[in-house]
């Protein structure tokens, strides 16, 4: 069997899934499996699915079917697999459906897949019930995606790891990078304690659990040895980091420590809840050397009534005040957010509130999404549903508004002096990179013009000379 133990790992969804895939890859390597690149022939294709919204679910199913058409054995992991379990196994017999609880023994699970041994798919459950209600009681009994309990949950005490697998320095999460590049996500926590009426993530990801700072620092140090220059801190809710460790200000403490790791140039934090953004955190994100002034704020809407129905905080005035506080602390700070239109009961007045907010807030990056019912969420049972065609019209309208706002904000940056992290050499004195307000993959990029040799990972001071949409052109 050993000669046929080859696996191709396909990752869909967010940066948190990317980290999960790299941990799975490390466990598979340690278990004797040979990893193949995406698209290369492999005996097993492992698809790390996304189950956040309908479009992501459909993409995951299509990817699983395409993998089965290749003739390989197929296994599904990730959010869609966890969320639907046995239901997905019935609807998609082409794939073996695995749970988060299978992650710790993923090499053995794929041995079963390769041998044609079908295990009963798990029955989906509310993973929030697996941990104590009190956050401070969770660390001793935490259950990770690896499924094991105790202080060493989701950790591996392997001392003979293949090259490129992190690290041989004690019992902690192991990880193998699946792609190069100068940026890598670093998972600081898992799960979420919020109860947004439209979101199913807490039910299948579980309650919020922070990773301890020494573990983060060790992994950051290893990533730096792999050529990483920027750490993207990811979780379901980064502003809650440390609450289960008894310190709600722990993120402010750990940020300068991460930024001080040798080789790391930038630290960026993703997914901040506006209701939990405190003055000390604004200060840490705008004044800590090596921490980019970047605010990924989960507004979701700007109408108070819609936000109350979403079981969220805020309105146009309060969100405007938060944006003002950020800009007062650092005028050049980058601010991005996502918004949902077409939520049940959304009125013309609600849409006007959102339009006014987008016009005044001048955000650097804006994502517009149409509402869709998600199984086993409160909002799925709400009345006042908006017709699908009308939702699509609202998405198109606000996407146009978002494009205009982002283009104007980028144009306002012409003349600014920025640092640019080089990601790719384009040739002829041109380089692709990002300024501090541009997160990887989602916020546009900066074309850097320079008359000297540069390499990926270089941090270059430049002046912005042009904008095109959300993208910039800067001269070193």
Coordinates of C-alpha atoms in Angstrom, one line a residue:
X1 CA 0.0 0.0 0.0
X2 CA 2.9 2.4 0.8
X3 CA 3.7 3.0 -2.9
X4 CA 0.1 4.2 -3.6
X5 CA -0.3 6.4 -0.5
X6 CA -0.3 9.6 -2.4
X7 CA -2.7 12.5 -1.7
X8 CA -3.7 15.8 -3.3
X9 CA -5.1 18.3 -1.0
X10 CA -7.6 21.0 -2.3
X11 CA -8.4 23.9 -0.1
X12 CA -11.6 26.0 -0.5
X13 CA -12.8 28.9 1.6
X14 CA -11.0 31.2 4.0
X15 CA -7.5 31.6 5.4
X16 CA -8.5 29.6 8.5
X17 CA -9.2 26.6 6.2
X18 CA -5.7 27.2 4.7
X19 CA -4.2 26.7 8.1
X20 CA -6.3 23.6 8.7
X21 CA -5.1 22.2 5.4
X22 CA -1.4 22.8 6.3
X23 CA -1.9 21.0 9.6
X24 CA -3.6 18.1 7.8
X25 CA -0.7 18.0 5.3
X26 CA 1.8 17.8 8.2
X27 CA -0.1 15.0 9.8
X28 CA -0.3 13.1 6.5
X29 CA 3.4 13.6 5.9
X30 CA 4.2 12.4 9.4
X31 CA 2.0 9.4 8.7
X32 CA 3.9 8.3 5.6
X33 CA 1.7 9.8 2.9
X34 CA 3.2 11.6 -0.1
X35 CA 1.7 14.9 -1.0
X36 CA 1.0 15.7 -4.6
X37 CA 0.4 19.2 -5.9
X38 CA -3.1 20.2 -6.8
X39 CA -3.9 18.8 -10.3
X40 CA -1.2 16.1 -10.1
X41 CA -2.2 12.4 -10.1
X42 CA -2.8 11.1 -6.7
X43 CA -4.5 8.0 -5.3
X44 CA -6.7 10.1 -2.9
X45 CA -8.0 13.6 -3.3
X46 CA -8.7 15.3 0.0
X47 CA -11.0 18.3 -0.4
X48 CA -11.1 20.8 2.5
X49 CA -14.6 22.2 1.9
X50 CA -16.3 25.5 2.8
X51 CA -19.8 25.6 4.1
X52 CA -20.3 29.3 4.9
X53 CA -22.8 30.4 2.2
X54 CA -24.7 28.7 -0.6
X55 CA -22.2 29.6 -3.3
X56 CA -19.4 28.2 -1.3
X57 CA -21.3 25.0 -0.6
X58 CA -22.0 24.6 -4.3
X59 CA -18.3 25.1 -5.2
X60 CA -17.3 22.5 -2.6
X61 CA -19.8 19.9 -4.1
X62 CA -18.6 20.7 -7.6
X63 CA -15.0 20.2 -6.5
X64 CA -15.8 16.9 -4.9
X65 CA -17.6 15.6 -8.0
X66 CA -14.7 16.7 -10.2
X67 CA -12.2 14.9 -8.0
X68 CA -14.3 11.7 -8.3
X69 CA -14.4 12.1 -12.0
X70 CA -10.6 11.9 -12.0
X71 CA -10.7 8.3 -10.9
X72 CA -9.1 9.0 -7.5
X73 CA -10.6 8.0 -4.2
X74 CA -12.2 11.1 -2.6
X75 CA -12.5 12.3 1.0
X76 CA -14.3 15.5 2.2
X77 CA -13.2 17.4 5.3
X78 CA -13.8 21.0 6.5
X79 CA -16.9 23.0 7.2
X80 CA -19.3 21.5 4.7
X81 CA -18.4 18.0 5.8
X82 CA -18.6 18.8 9.5
X83 CA -21.8 20.7 9.1
X84 CA -23.8 18.1 7.2
X85 CA -22.0 14.8 8.0
X86 CA -24.2 11.8 7.2
X87 CA -26.6 13.9 5.1
X88 CA -23.7 14.8 2.8
X89 CA -22.5 11.2 2.6
X90 CA -26.0 10.1 1.4
X91 CA -26.2 12.9 -1.2
X92 CA -22.6 12.4 -2.3
X93 CA -21.7 8.7 -2.2
X94 CA -18.6 9.5 -4.3
X95 CA -16.8 10.9 -1.3
X96 CA -16.0 9.6 2.2
X97 CA -17.1 12.3 4.6
X98 CA -14.9 13.0 7.6
X99 CA -15.3 15.1 10.7
X100 CA -13.1 17.5 12.6
X101 CA -12.7 14.6 15.0
X102 CA -10.8 12.6 12.3
X103 CA -8.1 15.2 11.9
X104 CA -5.8 13.9 14.6
X105 CA -5.7 10.4 12.8
X106 CA -6.1 11.7 9.3
X107 CA -3.4 9.4 7.9
X108 CA -5.2 6.3 9.2
X109 CA -8.6 7.7 7.9
X110 CA -7.1 8.0 4.4
X111 CA -5.7 4.5 4.6
X112 CA -9.3 3.4 5.0
X113 CA -10.4 5.5 2.1
X114 CA -7.6 4.1 -0.1
X115 CA -8.6 0.5 0.9
X116 CA -12.2 1.2 0.1
X117 CA -13.3 0.8 3.8
X118 CA -16.3 3.1 4.2
X119 CA -16.7 4.4 7.8
X120 CA -20.1 5.6 8.9
X121 CA -20.2 9.3 8.4
X122 CA -20.6 11.4 11.5
X123 CA -24.0 12.8 12.5
X124 CA -23.7 16.6 12.6
X125 CA -24.0 18.1 16.1
X126 CA -23.7 21.5 17.8
X127 CA -20.1 21.6 18.7
X128 CA -20.7 24.5 21.2
X129 CA -22.1 21.9 23.6
X130 CA -18.7 20.1 23.8
X131 CA -17.1 22.9 25.9
X132 CA -18.0 24.6 29.1
X133 CA -20.2 27.7 28.8
X134 CA -17.7 29.8 30.8
X135 CA -14.7 30.7 28.5
X136 CA -12.2 30.5 31.4
X137 CA -13.1 26.8 32.0
X138 CA -12.4 25.8 28.3
X139 CA -8.7 25.6 28.3
X140 CA -8.5 22.4 30.4
X141 CA -11.2 20.7 28.5
X142 CA -10.8 22.1 25.1
X143 CA -11.7 20.0 22.1
X144 CA -10.0 21.0 18.9
X145 CA -10.6 20.0 15.3
X146 CA -8.3 17.2 16.1
X147 CA -10.9 15.9 18.6
X148 CA -8.7 15.4 21.6
X149 CA -9.3 16.8 25.0
X150 CA -7.0 18.4 27.5
X151 CA -4.3 21.1 27.5
X152 CA -2.5 19.5 24.6
X153 CA -5.6 19.3 22.4
X154 CA -4.7 19.4 18.7
X155 CA -1.0 19.0 19.4
X156 CA 1.4 16.3 18.3
X157 CA 4.5 15.1 20.1
X158 CA 6.3 13.8 17.0
X159 CA 10.1 14.1 17.1
X160 CA 10.9 12.6 13.7
X161 CA 9.1 14.8 11.2
X162 CA 9.7 15.1 7.5
X163 CA 11.6 18.1 6.2
X164 CA 9.5 21.2 6.0
X165 CA 7.1 20.1 8.8
X166 CA 6.9 22.4 11.8
X167 CA 8.6 21.9 14.3
X168 CA 10.5 19.3 16.3
X169 CA 10.4 21.4 19.5
X170 CA 7.9 19.8 21.7
X171 CA 4.2 19.0 21.8
X172 CA 2.4 21.5 19.6
X173 CA 0.5 21.8 16.3
X174 CA 2.5 20.6 13.4
X175 CA 2.2 22.3 10.0
X176 CA 3.5 21.9 6.5
X177 CA 3.2 24.9 4.1
X178 CA 1.4 24.0 0.9
X179 CA 2.2 27.1 -1.0
X180 CA 5.1 29.6 -1.0
X181 CA 4.8 33.3 -0.8
X182 CA 5.8 35.9 1.8
X183 CA 2.5 35.9 3.7
X184 CA 1.0 33.1 5.8
X185 CA -2.0 32.9 8.0
X186 CA -1.5 32.2 11.7
X187 CA -4.5 30.9 13.6
X188 CA -4.8 32.5 17.0
X189 CA -8.1 31.0 18.0
X190 CA -10.9 28.7 16.9
X191 CA -14.7 28.9 17.3
X192 CA -17.1 31.7 18.1
X193 CA -19.4 32.6 21.0
X194 CA -21.5 35.2 19.1
X195 CA -25.1 34.3 18.1
X196 CA -25.6 36.2 14.9
X197 CA -29.0 35.2 13.5
X198 CA -27.8 34.5 10.0
X199 CA -24.6 32.6 10.8
X200 CA -24.2 28.8 11.3
X201 CA -20.4 28.9 11.9
X202 CA -20.5 28.7 15.8
X203 CA -22.6 25.5 15.6
X204 CA -20.1 23.6 13.6
X205 CA -16.9 25.3 14.6
X206 CA -17.7 25.3 18.3
X207 CA -17.1 27.7 21.2
X208 CA -14.3 30.1 21.2
X209 CA -10.9 28.8 22.3
X210 CA -7.6 30.9 22.2
X211 CA -4.2 29.5 21.5
X212 CA -1.6 30.4 24.1
X213 CA 1.0 33.0 23.2
X214 CA 4.1 30.7 23.5
X215 CA 2.6 28.4 20.9
X216 CA 1.8 31.3 18.5
X217 CA 5.4 32.7 18.9
X218 CA 6.9 29.3 18.2
X219 CA 4.8 28.8 15.1
X220 CA 5.6 32.4 14.0
X221 CA 9.3 31.7 14.3
X222 CA 9.0 28.6 12.2
X223 CA 7.0 30.4 9.5
X224 CA 9.8 33.0 9.4
X225 CA 12.3 30.2 8.7
X226 CA 10.1 29.3 5.7
X227 CA 10.5 32.7 4.1
X228 CA 7.3 34.3 5.6
X229 CA 7.5 38.0 6.0
X230 CA 3.9 38.8 6.9
X231 CA 1.8 37.1 9.5
X232 CA -2.0 37.3 8.9
X233 CA -3.6 36.5 12.3
X234 CA -6.9 34.6 11.7
X235 CA -9.8 33.4 13.8
X236 CA -13.5 33.6 13.8
X237 CA -13.3 36.6 16.1
X238 CA -9.9 38.1 16.8
X239 CA -11.2 40.7 19.2
X240 CA -12.2 37.9 21.7
X241 CA -8.6 36.6 21.8
X242 CA -7.6 35.9 25.4
X243 CA -11.0 36.0 27.1
X244 CA -10.8 32.3 27.8
X245 CA -7.2 32.8 29.2
X246 CA -8.4 35.4 31.6
X247 CA -7.0 38.4 29.8
X248 CA -9.2 40.4 27.3
X249 CA -6.3 42.6 26.4
X250 CA -4.0 39.7 25.5
X251 CA -4.0 40.6 21.8
X252 CA -2.5 44.0 22.6
X253 CA 0.3 42.1 24.6
X254 CA 1.0 39.5 22.0
X255 CA 1.1 41.8 18.9
X256 CA 4.5 43.4 19.7
X257 CA 5.9 40.0 20.6
X258 CA 4.9 38.6 17.2
X259 CA 6.2 41.7 15.4
X260 CA 9.5 41.2 17.1
X261 CA 10.0 37.6 15.7
X262 CA 13.2 37.6 13.7
X263 CA 12.4 37.8 9.9
X264 CA 8.8 39.0 10.3
X265 CA 8.3 42.4 8.8
X266 CA 4.5 42.8 9.2
X267 CA 1.8 41.5 11.4
X268 CA -1.8 42.0 10.3
X269 CA -5.0 41.1 12.2
X270 CA -8.2 40.0 10.5
X271 CA -11.8 39.8 11.6
X272 CA -12.5 42.3 14.3
X273 CA -15.9 42.7 15.8
X274 CA -16.9 46.4 16.0
X275 CA -18.6 45.9 19.4
X276 CA -15.3 44.6 20.9
X277 CA -12.9 47.1 19.4
X278 CA -11.5 48.9 22.5
X279 CA -9.3 52.0 22.6
X280 CA -6.3 50.0 23.7
X281 CA -6.6 47.7 20.6
X282 CA -6.9 50.7 18.3
X283 CA -3.7 52.0 19.9
X284 CA -1.9 48.7 19.5
X285 CA -2.9 48.4 15.8
X286 CA -1.9 52.0 15.0
X287 CA 1.3 52.5 17.0
X288 CA 3.1 49.1 17.3
X289 CA 6.2 48.9 15.1
X290 CA 5.7 46.0 12.6
X291 CA 2.0 45.8 13.1
X292 CA 0.2 47.3 10.1
X293 CA -2.6 49.8 10.8
X294 CA -5.3 47.7 9.3
X295 CA -8.9 47.2 10.5
X296 CA -10.9 44.3 9.2
X297 CA -14.2 45.3 10.8
X298 CA -17.3 43.1 10.5
X299 CA -20.0 45.7 10.1
X300 CA -22.4 43.6 8.0
X301 CA -24.9 46.5 7.7
X302 CA -25.4 50.1 8.8
X303 CA -29.1 50.1 9.7
X304 CA -29.9 49.8 13.4
X305 CA -33.1 47.7 12.8
X306 CA -31.4 45.3 10.4
X307 CA -28.4 44.9 12.8
X308 CA -30.8 44.2 15.7
X309 CA -32.5 41.5 13.6
X310 CA -29.0 40.1 12.9
X311 CA -28.4 40.1 16.6
X312 CA -25.5 42.5 16.2
X313 CA -24.4 45.8 17.6
X314 CA -24.3 49.2 16.1
X315 CA -25.8 51.6 13.5
X316 CA -24.6 54.2 11.0
X317 CA -23.7 56.8 13.7
X318 CA -21.8 54.4 16.0
X319 CA -19.9 52.8 13.1
X320 CA -19.1 56.2 11.9
X321 CA -17.7 57.2 15.3
X322 CA -15.5 54.0 15.3
X323 CA -14.1 54.8 11.8
X324 CA -13.4 58.4 13.0
X325 CA -11.5 57.1 16.1
X326 CA -9.4 54.9 13.9
X327 CA -8.6 57.7 11.5
X328 CA -7.8 60.1 14.3
X329 CA -5.3 57.6 15.6
X330 CA -3.8 56.9 12.2
X331 CA -5.2 58.8 9.1
X332 CA -3.7 56.4 6.6
X333 CA -5.1 53.3 8.4
X334 CA -6.7 50.7 6.1
X335 CA -10.3 49.8 6.9
X336 CA -12.3 47.0 5.2
X337 CA -15.6 45.4 5.8
X338 CA -18.3 43.1 4.4
X339 CA -22.0 43.9 4.1
X340 CA -25.1 41.8 3.6
X341 CA -28.0 43.1 1.6
X342 CA -31.4 41.5 1.2
X343 CA -31.7 40.5 4.8
X344 CA -35.4 39.6 5.8
X345 CA -37.4 42.7 6.4
X346 CA -34.7 45.1 4.9
X347 CA -36.5 48.3 3.7
X348 CA -35.6 51.2 1.4
X349 CA -34.8 53.2 4.5
X350 CA -32.4 50.5 5.7
X351 CA -30.7 50.6 2.3
X352 CA -30.4 54.3 2.5
X353 CA -28.6 54.1 5.8
X354 CA -26.1 51.7 4.3
X355 CA -25.6 53.9 1.3
X356 CA -25.0 57.0 3.5
X357 CA -22.5 55.0 5.6
X358 CA -20.6 53.8 2.6
X359 CA -20.4 57.3 1.3
X360 CA -19.1 58.9 4.5
X361 CA -16.9 56.1 5.8
X362 CA -14.6 56.0 2.8
X363 CA -13.5 52.4 3.4
X364 CA -10.5 51.0 1.5
X365 CA -12.1 47.6 0.7
X366 CA -15.8 46.6 0.7
X367 CA -17.4 43.2 0.1
X368 CA -21.1 43.1 -0.8
X369 CA -23.0 39.8 -0.3
X370 CA -26.6 38.8 -0.9
X371 CA -28.5 37.2 2.0
X372 CA -29.3 33.5 1.7
X373 CA -31.1 31.3 4.3
X374 CA -28.6 29.0 6.1
X375 CA -29.8 25.7 7.6
X376 CA -30.5 25.8 11.3
X377 CA -30.1 29.5 11.8
X378 CA -32.6 31.8 13.4
X379 CA -32.9 34.1 10.4
X380 CA -34.0 31.2 8.2
X381 CA -37.3 31.3 10.1
X382 CA -37.8 35.0 9.8
X383 CA -40.7 36.5 7.8
X384 CA -40.3 39.3 5.3
X385 CA -38.1 37.4 3.0
X386 CA -36.8 39.4 0.0
X387 CA -37.2 37.9 -3.5
X388 CA -34.0 36.4 -4.9
X389 CA -34.1 38.6 -8.0
X390 CA -34.5 41.7 -5.8
X391 CA -31.5 40.5 -3.7
X392 CA -29.4 40.2 -6.9
X393 CA -30.5 43.7 -7.9
X394 CA -29.5 45.1 -4.5
X395 CA -26.1 43.3 -4.7
X396 CA -25.4 44.8 -8.1
X397 CA -26.4 48.3 -7.0
X398 CA -24.3 48.2 -3.9
X399 CA -21.4 46.6 -5.6
X400 CA -21.3 49.5 -7.9
X401 CA -21.4 51.9 -5.0
X402 CA -18.6 49.9 -3.3
X403 CA -16.4 50.1 -6.4
X404 CA -16.9 53.8 -6.6
X405 CA -16.0 54.3 -2.9
X406 CA -12.9 52.1 -3.1
X407 CA -11.7 53.8 -6.3
X408 CA -12.1 57.2 -4.6
X409 CA -10.3 56.1 -1.5
X410 CA -7.4 54.7 -3.5
X411 CA -7.2 58.0 -5.5
X412 CA -7.0 59.9 -2.2
X413 CA -3.8 58.0 -1.5
X414 CA -2.0 59.3 -4.5
X415 CA 1.0 61.3 -3.1
X416 CA 1.2 59.3 0.1
X417 CA 4.4 57.6 1.1
X418 CA 3.8 53.9 1.8
X419 CA 5.8 50.8 2.6
X420 CA 5.3 48.1 0.0
X421 CA 5.9 44.4 0.7
X422 CA 7.2 42.9 -2.6
X423 CA 5.5 39.6 -3.5
X424 CA 6.5 39.0 -7.1
X425 CA 9.1 40.2 -9.7
X426 CA 7.2 41.2 -12.9
X427 CA 10.3 42.3 -14.9
X428 CA 11.3 45.6 -16.5
X429 CA 11.6 47.4 -13.2
X430 CA 8.1 46.4 -12.1
X431 CA 7.1 44.5 -9.0
X432 CA 3.8 43.3 -7.5
X433 CA 3.3 44.0 -3.9
X434 CA 1.0 45.4 -1.2
X435 CA 0.8 48.5 0.9
X436 CA -0.2 48.2 4.6
X437 CA -3.9 48.8 3.9
X438 CA -4.0 45.9 1.4
X439 CA -4.5 42.4 2.9
X440 CA -3.5 39.5 0.7
X441 CA -6.0 38.3 -1.9
X442 CA -8.9 40.6 -1.0
X443 CA -7.9 44.3 -0.9
X444 CA -6.2 45.0 -4.2
X445 CA -2.4 45.4 -4.8
X446 CA 0.3 47.8 -5.5
X447 CA 2.5 47.8 -8.6
X448 CA 5.9 49.0 -7.5
X449 CA 8.3 50.8 -10.0
X450 CA 11.9 50.6 -9.1
X451 CA 15.2 51.1 -10.8
X452 CA 17.1 48.6 -8.7
X453 CA 16.9 44.9 -8.2
X454 CA 14.3 43.7 -5.7
X455 CA 13.2 40.3 -4.5
X456 CA 10.0 38.8 -3.0
X457 CA 10.0 39.7 0.7
X458 CA 11.7 43.1 0.4
X459 CA 10.0 46.0 2.2
X460 CA 10.4 49.1 0.1
X461 CA 9.5 52.8 0.8
X462 CA 7.6 54.3 -2.1
X463 CA 5.4 57.2 -3.2
X464 CA 2.0 56.5 -4.6
X465 CA 1.8 58.0 -8.1
X466 CA -1.4 56.5 -9.6
X467 CA -4.5 54.5 -8.7
X468 CA -6.7 52.2 -10.8
X469 CA -9.8 51.0 -8.9
X470 CA -8.6 49.8 -5.5
X471 CA -5.1 49.1 -6.9
X472 CA -2.1 51.5 -6.7
X473 CA 1.0 52.3 -8.6
X474 CA 4.0 53.5 -6.5
X475 CA 7.5 54.5 -7.3
X476 CA 10.3 53.4 -5.0

